[in-house]
């Protein structure tokens, strides 16, 4: 049977002219019995308010230790999680052939023997590669050919025969024998003598950093423990700097030590537990930079690159609600900031020896509605990525101030500025894709404006963009704002309300949803589904003001925007109430919980991946990793009664009530430090007895992973296949007897 026949055989419920259901229905078989979680009511008094939590016992009191060693989970909690996993497997048993088929489709769209476009740095080009069957990448380098600038000098090198690539790290060997293994960061020292990499071996985002001598292939020094995963070498390669992760899962200190091993020294300690910290180097390698920030306030500190053991100095002291980040452009500082009312950000410059705000001069002034997301620097050019109307653009500026844009002509697309891997170059890299168009990677000469196509994403099983339609519509929100929606469908999929619709949303932290390409979505779209992305408030899809309009006391705009998108898609024929599956993860999982409570009639199914649903309890628990850092986003219910009441009014877990809920799938990871496993576990426990629809409420907890799911590229696809099979299952009601 060819691929077209496989797709056709499973397309009936999608409105295509094919006979036969996608899923077989149970015939007279007894339905599995769902677990019934015990209730131990706990009364919580807070700010004169009272709430009762009957499932608080699911939070392991020793959760910090469980994150680092999941085998320490309490027996009764583990028993409930395993029972929930078994129930989900039994309920979805009829979808196993579909899951297998979609997994094979998704796997078939991956070029297994693939490699990244090499990044040139000095005498080497660095890249990653996958071999056929590999779950994890191999980190490689090869000697560079051609002409380049190095330390102000022209270097030319040619070879009679192509040089042999050198293996730096095989992450498959690193992962051997482990249920989970993720390389957080990997990279060579500036002198190319050392190679460092960080590994999370349990999914809790607690990393160990290793350093290898590339001349001998041997590890040097003791592994660095309890790190966040990020690190940087000093410009001379003699020192390594990293961020510590404390017992509560928060970054709290910057350390350094000699790169080849030696005494560890505290460089910086952040006293405010609501701040994230990290360390890196400026683009021109003249300084080390310590970045300090939360959701709305930031500060940077610098260390001279030629004096890496010096104490860090502040560029400009932090001020609440002012954000800035700093880079160095050869002879001046470049400051990307929202200072002075620049809501959509601007770019300033400042003297090298006087980087404080008093000396910030506008280089790229603020323009309302043009959100400057980021900047990238090389010796004679500065590039910036901008966002407006849920699309991106890249603008190039030379030192004289002349500008030009890299233009694109599609209704919805994604441009991503990759920047450059070295400072003395005129070439930057960027990627382009759209919902129907695979990713193309270009090298762009900023001086000549010539672009070189370096790679086009290959789809081994075949893909023709001409078979698909990409649309952009604007849904009117209740307050009159227009919310962009990106739509992907096959040309032959009808737009008359008969096709099933998956509507995806996020809407938090100012993170935009790119209108980009995903091979996995094709397993729905090729079955006649319509796939839509709601660019709702809370993200920065239409500028930073789009984010500010849906946080703290206006957070409900995120939820009503998503509902408005669904209603508009129904009006335009892209969907039909009761044939829509809503999907979101993490903070987008909170969105799922909220719209599930507010408008259950719209959805056939709701999928919350690692869903942040126990909002009031989590934001009241200062021991959790993300609680103090996220008060600027959600509010502080410990001290602010108004914030408590507003948060409680939408908290998905607290607002569950007796009503006809759609089918629900919640997923989580036992080692997740961001959305802890008990949030989806508690949500399911409270939802199941509340729903009067008879539709299933299911839980999938990965007992060997964290927030991002399985670490292997194929294992992850199995999780996606399960989610998409649930979407089809919820539309077809294959679970009904």
XYZ file of C-alpha atoms in Angstrom:
737
model
C 0.000 0.000 0.000
C 1.499 3.362 -0.984
C 1.444 6.499 1.178
C -1.520 8.018 -0.700
C -3.567 4.875 -0.013
C -2.543 4.931 3.653
C -3.747 8.519 3.973
C -6.951 7.780 2.087
C -7.756 4.780 4.261
C -7.833 6.963 7.372
C -9.533 10.105 6.087
C -13.278 9.507 6.324
C -14.122 11.791 9.232
C -12.190 14.620 7.622
C -14.826 15.332 4.997
C -12.884 13.691 2.167
C -14.550 11.477 -0.407
C -13.288 8.262 1.152
C -15.364 5.531 2.742
C -14.781 4.025 6.161
C -13.928 5.472 9.598
C -10.428 6.327 10.750
C -10.856 4.472 14.016
C -12.665 1.308 14.893
C -15.343 1.642 17.545
C -15.658 -0.796 20.428
C -18.538 -3.181 19.850
C -20.169 -4.282 23.069
C -16.863 -4.303 24.928
C -16.912 -3.071 28.493
C -15.299 0.351 28.836
C -12.230 0.554 31.090
C -12.861 1.815 34.606
C -11.113 5.128 35.344
C -9.011 5.561 38.464
C -10.707 7.343 41.340
C -8.202 9.503 43.174
C -8.612 9.670 46.920
C -9.700 12.991 48.389
C -7.952 14.489 51.393
C -9.469 17.967 51.749
C -7.032 20.660 52.823
C -8.421 24.076 53.764
C -6.167 26.975 52.750
C -6.615 30.418 54.342
C -5.024 33.259 52.410
C -5.644 37.018 52.527
C -8.955 36.396 54.247
C -10.024 34.011 51.481
C -10.632 30.281 51.878
C -10.221 27.530 49.310
C -10.282 23.772 49.661
C -7.873 21.512 47.790
C -8.746 17.844 48.007
C -5.800 16.721 45.873
C -2.920 18.576 47.482
C -1.520 15.212 48.563
C -0.400 14.641 44.972
C 2.392 17.167 45.420
C 5.328 15.244 46.820
C 6.678 17.088 49.867
C 10.139 16.056 48.736
C 9.654 17.350 45.178
C 13.116 18.951 44.982
C 14.743 15.552 45.468
C 12.267 13.907 43.072
C 13.317 16.313 40.307
C 16.879 15.073 40.579
C 15.938 11.434 41.224
C 12.401 10.509 40.068
C 12.630 7.110 41.795
C 12.065 8.926 45.108
C 8.424 9.742 44.275
C 5.929 8.820 47.019
C 4.347 5.405 46.588
C 0.721 6.617 46.567
C 1.482 9.355 44.046
C 3.303 6.924 41.772
C 0.473 4.412 42.073
C -2.068 7.009 40.904
C 0.128 8.133 38.000
C 0.674 4.575 36.810
C -3.056 3.855 37.099
C -3.835 6.961 35.031
C -1.328 5.920 32.361
C -2.820 2.427 32.243
C -6.364 3.803 31.948
C -5.375 6.111 29.101
C -3.690 3.262 27.265
C -6.777 1.082 27.660
C -9.165 3.829 26.564
C -7.066 4.686 23.515
C -6.223 1.116 22.557
C -8.203 1.447 19.332
C -5.913 4.312 18.243
C -2.682 2.313 18.483
C -2.644 1.412 14.754
C -3.308 5.067 13.901
C -0.544 6.208 16.267
C 1.853 3.767 14.640
C 0.858 4.910 11.179
C 1.258 8.604 12.008
C 4.594 7.944 13.706
C 5.852 6.235 10.557
C 4.565 9.163 8.462
C 6.318 11.697 10.687
C 9.482 9.640 10.733
C 9.293 9.367 6.943
C 9.336 13.146 6.649
C 12.659 13.374 8.498
C 15.882 13.091 6.540
C 17.565 10.662 8.876
C 21.127 11.142 7.629
C 20.989 14.904 7.995
C 23.388 17.644 9.029
C 23.230 21.321 9.860
C 24.785 24.062 7.741
C 28.335 24.507 9.110
C 29.103 27.635 11.132
C 32.545 29.065 10.417
C 34.779 30.260 13.243
C 38.423 30.908 12.541
C 40.137 27.864 11.027
C 37.184 25.529 11.649
C 33.601 24.973 10.582
C 31.324 23.451 13.234
C 28.164 21.457 12.539
C 25.905 18.704 13.842
C 24.881 15.571 12.028
C 22.501 12.657 12.416
C 23.166 9.225 11.006
C 20.347 6.949 9.909
C 18.643 5.562 13.002
C 20.269 8.010 15.415
C 18.047 9.481 18.118
C 20.603 12.156 19.036
C 23.052 14.395 17.150
C 26.791 14.090 16.657
C 28.796 17.290 17.136
C 31.459 17.733 14.448
C 34.009 20.107 12.991
C 36.034 20.234 9.805
C 38.962 22.377 8.712
C 37.855 25.495 6.888
C 38.657 26.196 3.268
C 38.614 29.489 1.386
C 39.394 33.043 2.534
C 38.366 34.730 5.760
C 39.409 37.423 8.222
C 41.046 36.454 11.477
C 42.491 38.927 13.974
C 42.433 41.611 11.299
C 44.409 39.505 8.824
C 43.297 37.808 5.606
C 43.661 34.034 5.816
C 43.442 31.731 2.795
C 43.500 27.956 2.985
C 42.885 25.292 0.344
C 43.107 21.509 0.315
C 43.821 19.129 -2.530
C 41.385 16.621 -1.021
C 38.512 17.472 1.285
C 39.549 17.379 4.945
C 38.113 14.687 7.179
C 35.521 15.868 9.719
C 36.410 15.426 13.380
C 33.925 13.979 15.886
C 33.691 16.140 19.011
C 30.771 14.464 20.790
C 28.431 11.606 19.946
C 25.283 12.312 21.964
C 24.014 8.819 21.118
C 26.924 7.291 23.023
C 26.317 9.764 25.842
C 22.667 8.654 26.036
C 23.405 4.939 25.874
C 21.721 3.053 28.695
C 19.776 6.124 29.875
C 16.029 6.663 29.688
C 16.637 10.373 29.108
C 19.632 12.385 27.918
C 19.627 15.926 26.573
C 22.617 18.031 25.564
C 21.731 21.569 26.587
C 24.710 23.407 25.091
C 27.877 22.326 23.323
C 30.693 24.413 21.922
C 34.404 24.887 21.491
C 36.569 27.399 23.303
C 37.607 30.514 21.336
C 41.084 29.020 20.797
C 39.469 25.769 19.537
C 41.501 23.691 22.018
C 38.642 22.631 24.297
C 35.086 21.426 23.794
C 32.450 21.738 26.521
C 28.983 20.248 26.698
C 26.210 20.027 29.280
C 23.924 17.042 29.859
C 20.593 16.710 31.635
C 20.189 13.000 32.380
C 16.726 13.048 33.947
C 14.644 15.831 32.346
C 14.743 18.123 35.389
C 16.960 20.696 33.614
C 19.717 20.173 36.174
C 22.805 19.838 34.011
C 26.329 18.527 34.434
C 29.019 20.265 32.330
C 31.975 18.346 30.876
C 35.112 19.750 29.221
C 37.195 17.813 26.709
C 40.759 18.458 25.517
C 40.456 18.146 21.733
C 44.132 17.279 21.311
C 43.911 14.210 23.550
C 40.185 13.488 23.483
C 40.238 13.261 27.283
C 37.996 15.057 29.769
C 39.794 17.671 31.859
C 38.919 18.752 35.374
C 35.974 17.488 37.376
C 32.493 17.706 35.844
C 30.624 20.840 36.889
C 27.517 19.876 38.870
C 24.100 21.505 39.369
C 24.257 23.871 36.402
C 21.475 25.392 34.315
C 23.104 24.067 31.161
C 24.487 27.307 29.770
C 28.165 28.250 29.921
C 30.756 30.391 28.180
C 34.515 30.463 27.870
C 36.516 33.611 28.418
C 37.808 35.112 25.132
C 41.282 33.636 25.737
C 39.793 30.183 26.418
C 41.482 29.894 29.814
C 38.357 30.199 31.970
C 34.858 28.780 31.899
C 31.847 30.573 33.412
C 28.506 28.944 34.215
C 25.223 29.439 36.068
C 24.376 27.445 39.165
C 20.943 25.882 39.713
C 20.016 25.738 43.404
C 17.925 23.160 45.258
C 14.717 25.009 44.386
C 15.579 24.808 40.693
C 16.468 28.503 40.288
C 19.594 30.078 38.791
C 21.217 31.988 41.634
C 24.980 32.277 41.108
C 27.578 32.714 38.353
C 30.785 30.743 38.916
C 34.097 30.483 37.067
C 37.074 28.187 37.219
C 40.131 27.475 35.061
C 38.768 25.662 32.012
C 41.117 22.706 32.475
C 40.203 22.314 36.131
C 40.973 24.086 39.360
C 39.434 26.193 42.089
C 35.886 27.452 41.600
C 35.253 31.145 42.291
C 31.926 32.905 42.882
C 31.622 35.695 40.298
C 28.132 36.984 41.010
C 25.232 36.077 43.320
C 21.705 37.340 42.670
C 19.866 38.202 45.873
C 16.452 38.604 44.246
C 14.992 35.104 43.846
C 12.604 36.502 41.242
C 15.415 37.082 38.731
C 16.888 34.759 36.100
C 20.614 35.062 35.400
C 23.009 33.873 32.709
C 26.453 34.613 31.293
C 27.908 35.006 27.795
C 30.330 36.992 25.624
C 29.714 40.035 23.459
C 29.699 39.621 19.664
C 33.160 41.163 19.352
C 34.597 39.062 22.222
C 35.716 42.169 24.084
C 33.560 41.565 27.162
C 31.820 38.952 29.257
C 28.179 39.825 29.976
C 26.030 38.721 32.907
C 22.342 39.114 32.085
C 19.827 39.508 34.925
C 16.089 39.697 34.252
C 12.550 38.769 35.069
C 9.444 39.233 32.942
C 9.608 43.037 32.974
C 12.917 44.234 34.472
C 16.519 43.595 33.500
C 20.112 44.562 34.204
C 23.486 43.731 32.622
C 26.969 43.550 34.148
C 30.218 43.397 32.211
C 33.682 41.947 32.718
C 36.618 42.931 30.458
C 37.510 40.093 28.112
C 41.211 40.741 28.652
C 40.758 40.632 32.441
C 38.251 37.794 32.982
C 38.883 37.523 36.737
C 37.838 41.142 37.351
C 34.698 41.885 39.337
C 31.618 42.531 37.155
C 30.434 46.140 36.784
C 26.880 47.328 36.168
C 26.037 48.910 32.826
C 22.909 50.555 34.244
C 21.201 49.644 37.533
C 17.851 47.909 37.257
C 14.648 49.936 37.393
C 11.283 48.212 37.647
C 9.514 47.762 34.281
C 12.597 48.812 32.276
C 14.201 46.148 30.118
C 17.512 46.281 28.305
C 20.175 43.960 26.977
C 23.667 44.931 25.885
C 26.166 43.895 23.227
C 29.410 45.482 22.028
C 30.030 46.623 18.434
C 33.791 47.013 18.221
C 33.966 50.632 19.414
C 30.666 51.137 21.290
C 27.931 49.475 23.278
C 24.632 48.607 21.607
C 21.630 48.705 23.938
C 18.286 47.116 22.998
C 15.718 48.619 25.363
C 12.186 49.797 26.137
C 13.492 52.792 28.107
C 11.856 56.225 27.830
C 8.451 54.852 26.877
C 9.727 52.798 23.924
C 7.039 50.158 24.295
C 8.046 48.334 21.095
C 11.751 48.789 21.906
C 14.504 50.820 20.317
C 18.259 50.455 19.834
C 20.725 52.838 21.489
C 24.493 53.240 21.429
C 26.838 54.256 24.239
C 30.604 54.817 24.624
C 32.703 51.824 25.589
C 33.999 53.482 28.737
C 30.666 55.035 29.792
C 27.799 52.619 29.054
C 25.301 54.033 31.588
C 21.868 55.280 30.566
C 22.920 58.924 30.775
C 24.958 58.251 27.632
C 22.407 56.194 25.687
C 21.795 57.809 22.303
C 19.113 56.564 19.923
C 20.544 54.641 16.984
C 17.273 53.063 15.829
C 14.466 55.145 17.362
C 11.262 53.717 18.732
C 8.427 53.361 16.242
C 5.047 52.276 17.690
C 3.823 49.059 16.096
C 7.322 48.036 14.965
C 8.514 45.664 17.666
C 12.293 45.273 17.563
C 12.721 41.711 18.782
C 16.484 41.339 18.607
C 19.704 42.631 17.065
C 22.797 40.861 15.703
C 26.213 42.444 15.171
C 29.191 41.944 12.886
C 32.077 44.319 12.388
C 30.449 46.817 9.992
C 26.733 45.960 10.150
C 23.892 45.620 12.583
C 20.846 43.505 11.731
C 17.568 43.561 13.556
C 14.541 41.286 13.560
C 11.217 43.104 13.736
C 7.673 41.857 14.228
C 4.350 43.346 13.153
C 0.942 41.824 12.354
C 2.162 38.335 13.337
C 4.926 38.348 10.683
C 8.655 39.034 10.906
C 11.120 40.991 8.834
C 14.885 41.495 8.898
C 16.458 44.935 8.413
C 20.166 45.526 7.750
C 21.950 48.762 8.748
C 25.549 49.753 8.028
C 27.682 52.025 10.179
C 26.761 55.021 8.013
C 23.067 54.455 8.792
C 21.906 53.138 5.399
C 19.238 50.451 5.733
C 17.648 47.793 3.571
C 15.184 44.967 4.219
C 15.159 41.295 3.374
C 11.715 41.120 1.789
C 9.216 38.267 1.634
C 5.935 38.071 -0.271
C 3.596 35.578 1.430
C 0.498 36.160 3.583
C 1.962 34.299 6.555
C 5.562 33.249 7.037
C 8.464 33.139 9.475
C 11.872 34.753 9.082
C 14.472 33.951 11.725
C 17.690 35.915 12.043
C 20.510 33.533 12.852
C 23.245 36.161 12.984
C 26.887 35.267 12.511
C 29.281 32.923 14.276
C 32.223 35.329 13.945
C 32.607 39.102 14.124
C 34.951 39.855 11.224
C 32.558 38.947 8.404
C 29.978 40.500 6.136
C 27.805 37.371 6.101
C 24.850 36.612 8.341
C 22.533 33.643 8.254
C 18.756 33.569 8.274
C 16.011 30.995 7.858
C 12.726 31.248 5.999
C 9.633 29.068 6.001
C 5.856 29.276 5.967
C 3.130 26.859 7.079
C 3.260 25.172 3.658
C 6.923 25.745 2.759
C 9.851 23.822 4.323
C 12.715 25.774 5.841
C 15.347 27.314 3.598
C 18.613 28.455 5.181
C 20.458 31.343 3.537
C 23.796 33.049 3.955
C 23.300 36.733 3.212
C 26.141 39.091 2.323
C 25.244 42.328 4.077
C 27.526 44.357 1.820
C 26.700 42.994 -1.642
C 23.108 41.973 -0.748
C 23.678 38.616 -2.355
C 22.100 35.608 -0.718
C 23.332 32.041 -0.984
C 20.951 29.155 -0.405
C 22.796 26.780 1.916
C 20.100 24.227 2.619
C 16.472 23.362 1.909
C 14.721 21.119 4.397
C 14.256 17.758 2.727
C 11.042 15.748 3.127
C 12.065 12.229 2.030
C 8.480 10.986 1.770
C 7.625 13.899 -0.518
C 5.973 17.291 -0.127
C 4.530 19.710 -2.678
C 3.703 23.177 -1.251
C 1.351 23.726 -4.187
C -1.031 21.190 -2.639
C -1.630 23.462 0.350
C -3.290 26.788 1.038
C -2.050 29.276 3.638
C -4.484 31.966 4.736
C -4.427 34.821 7.219
C -7.693 36.049 8.709
C -8.412 38.481 11.541
C -10.890 37.544 14.242
C -12.696 40.387 16.043
C -12.212 40.157 19.811
C -14.991 41.251 22.201
C -13.289 44.641 22.689
C -12.848 45.214 18.939
C -9.192 44.208 18.588
C -8.400 42.108 15.515
C -6.641 38.852 16.352
C -4.589 37.310 13.503
C -5.152 33.641 12.722
C -2.853 31.647 10.427
C -4.573 28.781 8.608
C -3.113 25.769 6.805
C -5.174 23.294 4.773
C -4.970 21.179 1.678
C -6.386 22.719 -1.475
C -9.025 20.004 -1.668
C -10.186 20.390 1.934
C -13.658 21.979 1.949
C -14.223 25.284 3.753
C -17.855 24.728 4.632
C -17.772 23.681 8.258
C -17.416 19.961 7.559
C -13.647 19.638 8.037
C -12.314 19.052 11.541
C -10.215 21.903 12.905
C -7.285 21.988 15.307
C -6.790 25.444 16.844
C -3.449 26.023 18.555
C -2.676 28.831 20.989
C -0.171 30.014 23.602
C -0.444 33.701 24.532
C 1.966 34.374 27.430
C 5.336 35.927 28.321
C 5.438 37.950 25.110
C 6.368 34.814 23.148
C 4.990 34.983 19.593
C 3.692 31.995 17.668
C 5.595 31.776 14.403
C 3.668 31.092 11.205
C 6.232 28.450 10.366
C 6.519 24.987 8.859
C 6.027 21.724 10.730
C 6.239 18.324 9.090
C 4.285 16.778 11.955
C 1.152 18.855 11.302
C 0.852 17.290 7.884
C -0.358 14.069 9.517
C -3.533 15.972 10.388
C -3.712 18.283 7.383
C -3.251 15.426 4.898
C -6.247 13.740 6.544
C -8.432 16.681 5.655
C -7.981 18.645 8.855
C -7.589 22.406 8.971
C -4.750 23.563 11.226
C -4.937 27.092 12.662
C -2.663 29.151 14.912
C -4.313 31.873 17.004
C -1.935 34.836 17.458
C -3.663 35.938 20.647
C -2.783 38.667 23.115
C -0.218 37.712 25.717
C 2.243 36.979 22.910
C 4.085 39.712 21.021
C 2.707 38.764 17.615
C 1.504 42.333 16.977
C 4.149 44.076 19.084
C 5.053 44.354 22.743
C 1.770 46.107 23.468
C 0.016 42.910 22.330
C 1.756 41.209 25.244
C 1.082 43.989 27.756
C -2.626 43.856 26.937
C -2.995 40.331 28.384
C -1.072 39.958 31.617
C -1.863 40.358 35.291
C -5.249 42.103 35.551
C -5.982 41.811 31.810
C -4.975 38.150 31.432
C -8.491 37.069 30.441
C -7.967 38.803 27.075
C -5.844 35.777 26.157
C -8.768 33.436 26.713
C -11.461 35.561 25.100
C -9.187 36.153 22.088
C -8.827 32.390 21.596
C -12.570 31.867 21.857
C -13.111 34.741 19.389
C -10.749 33.016 16.942
C -12.738 29.798 17.178
C -16.023 31.633 16.653
C -14.643 33.530 13.660
C -13.349 30.331 12.077
C -16.824 28.863 12.472
C -18.301 31.900 10.693
C -15.796 31.601 7.824
C -16.473 27.877 7.342
C -13.090 26.755 8.664
C -14.670 25.050 11.652
C -17.857 23.906 13.312
C -18.739 23.944 17.000
C -18.176 20.475 18.400
C -15.675 19.579 15.649
C -12.824 21.733 16.932
C -9.888 20.429 18.976
C -8.081 23.046 21.065
C -4.360 22.502 21.719
C -1.776 24.331 23.813
C 1.140 23.598 26.103
C 2.677 24.944 29.309
C 1.195 28.448 29.719
C -0.787 27.525 26.622
C -2.069 24.618 28.710
C -3.461 27.173 31.146
C -5.235 28.691 28.141
C -6.662 25.252 27.400
C -7.933 24.865 30.943
C -9.519 28.320 30.907
C -11.352 27.963 27.572
C -12.387 24.444 28.576
C -14.208 25.958 31.555
C -15.523 29.019 29.703
C -16.820 27.481 26.458
C -16.847 23.677 26.606
C -19.510 23.616 23.876
C -17.012 24.733 21.235
C -14.627 21.816 21.544
C -14.730 18.145 20.650
C -11.430 17.769 22.479
C -8.994 19.805 24.529
C -5.297 18.901 24.701
C -3.194 20.475 27.448
C 0.485 19.582 27.156
C 2.326 20.101 30.472
C -0.523 22.480 31.412
C -0.070 25.259 33.963
C -3.552 24.884 35.444
C -3.187 25.056 39.238
C -2.451 28.759 39.011
C -3.453 30.061 42.435
C -1.640 27.309 44.366
C 1.498 27.492 42.243
C 1.753 31.276 42.395
C 1.335 31.069 46.181
C 4.176 28.558 46.674
C 7.469 30.455 46.881
C 9.508 27.244 46.975
C 8.677 26.394 43.357
C 11.279 27.337 40.735
C 9.233 29.805 38.697
C 6.923 31.375 41.296
C 8.761 34.582 42.326
C 10.091 35.216 38.781
C 6.561 35.031 37.386
C 4.724 37.386 39.724
C 5.262 40.212 37.193
C 3.384 38.083 34.641
C 0.467 36.840 36.737
C 0.435 38.914 39.927
C 1.300 38.042 43.530
C -1.634 36.315 45.282
C 0.274 36.143 48.551
C 0.314 39.904 49.111
C -2.239 41.397 46.697
C -5.938 40.611 47.350
C -6.973 42.018 43.973
C -4.446 39.782 42.204
C -5.674 36.797 44.219
C -9.308 37.346 43.294
C -8.591 37.913 39.600
C -6.252 34.930 39.366
C -8.692 32.696 41.205
C -11.480 33.737 38.823
C -9.726 32.090 35.850
C -7.454 29.474 37.450
C -8.487 26.355 35.483
C -8.161 23.966 38.418
C -10.161 26.191 40.756
C -12.911 26.938 38.229
C -13.763 23.330 37.343
C -17.493 22.843 37.807
C -20.237 20.411 36.910
C -20.836 20.803 33.184
C -20.558 18.896 29.919
C -16.824 19.006 29.202
C -15.293 17.793 25.936
C -12.817 14.931 25.821
C -9.621 16.060 27.556
C -6.017 14.866 27.334
C -3.457 16.266 29.764
C 0.229 15.385 29.485
C 3.140 15.916 31.851
C 6.620 14.821 32.841
C 7.616 13.484 36.226
C 10.880 15.476 36.201
C 9.386 18.744 34.920
C 10.650 21.746 36.963
C 8.541 24.269 35.017
C 5.054 22.771 35.244
C 5.316 20.138 37.926
C 3.697 16.742 37.316
C 0.990 17.282 39.955
C -0.661 20.122 38.016
C -2.043 17.909 35.194
C -2.543 15.096 37.701
C -4.724 17.267 39.988
C -6.579 18.806 37.029
C -7.597 15.401 35.708
C -8.584 14.213 39.184
C -10.940 17.182 39.600
C -12.262 17.245 36.005
C -13.279 13.616 35.727
C -15.991 13.584 38.440
C -17.172 17.060 37.374
C -17.965 16.378 33.730
C -21.493 15.274 32.851
C -20.803 14.662 29.137
C -19.601 11.091 29.506
C -16.527 12.008 27.474
C -13.156 10.788 28.737
C -10.637 12.778 30.755
C -7.189 11.250 30.258
C -3.691 11.744 31.623
C -0.314 10.824 30.161
C 2.671 11.285 32.457
C 6.102 10.536 31.023
C 7.781 8.876 33.996
C 11.238 9.379 32.459
C 11.210 12.970 31.142
C 10.473 16.591 31.953
C 8.900 19.658 30.358
C 9.984 19.011 26.767
C 9.034 15.327 26.678
C 11.274 12.572 25.380
C 14.790 13.590 24.378
C 15.221 11.279 21.383
C 13.977 12.641 18.054
C 11.965 9.489 17.265
C 10.657 8.969 20.795
C 9.343 12.531 20.690
C 7.444 11.780 17.470
C 5.598 8.961 19.241
C 4.322 11.520 21.755
C 3.136 13.810 18.942
C 1.415 10.865 17.257
C -0.443 10.101 20.491
C -1.658 13.706 20.766
C -2.841 13.818 17.153
C -4.503 10.410 17.474
C -6.389 11.763 20.484
C -7.530 14.725 18.389
C -8.935 12.415 15.704
C -10.373 10.087 18.355
C -12.193 12.938 20.093
C -13.815 14.028 16.820
C -14.814 10.513 15.812
C -15.901 9.515 19.313
C -14.209 6.178 18.768
C -14.260 5.742 22.556
C -18.045 5.337 22.647
C -19.458 1.842 23.079
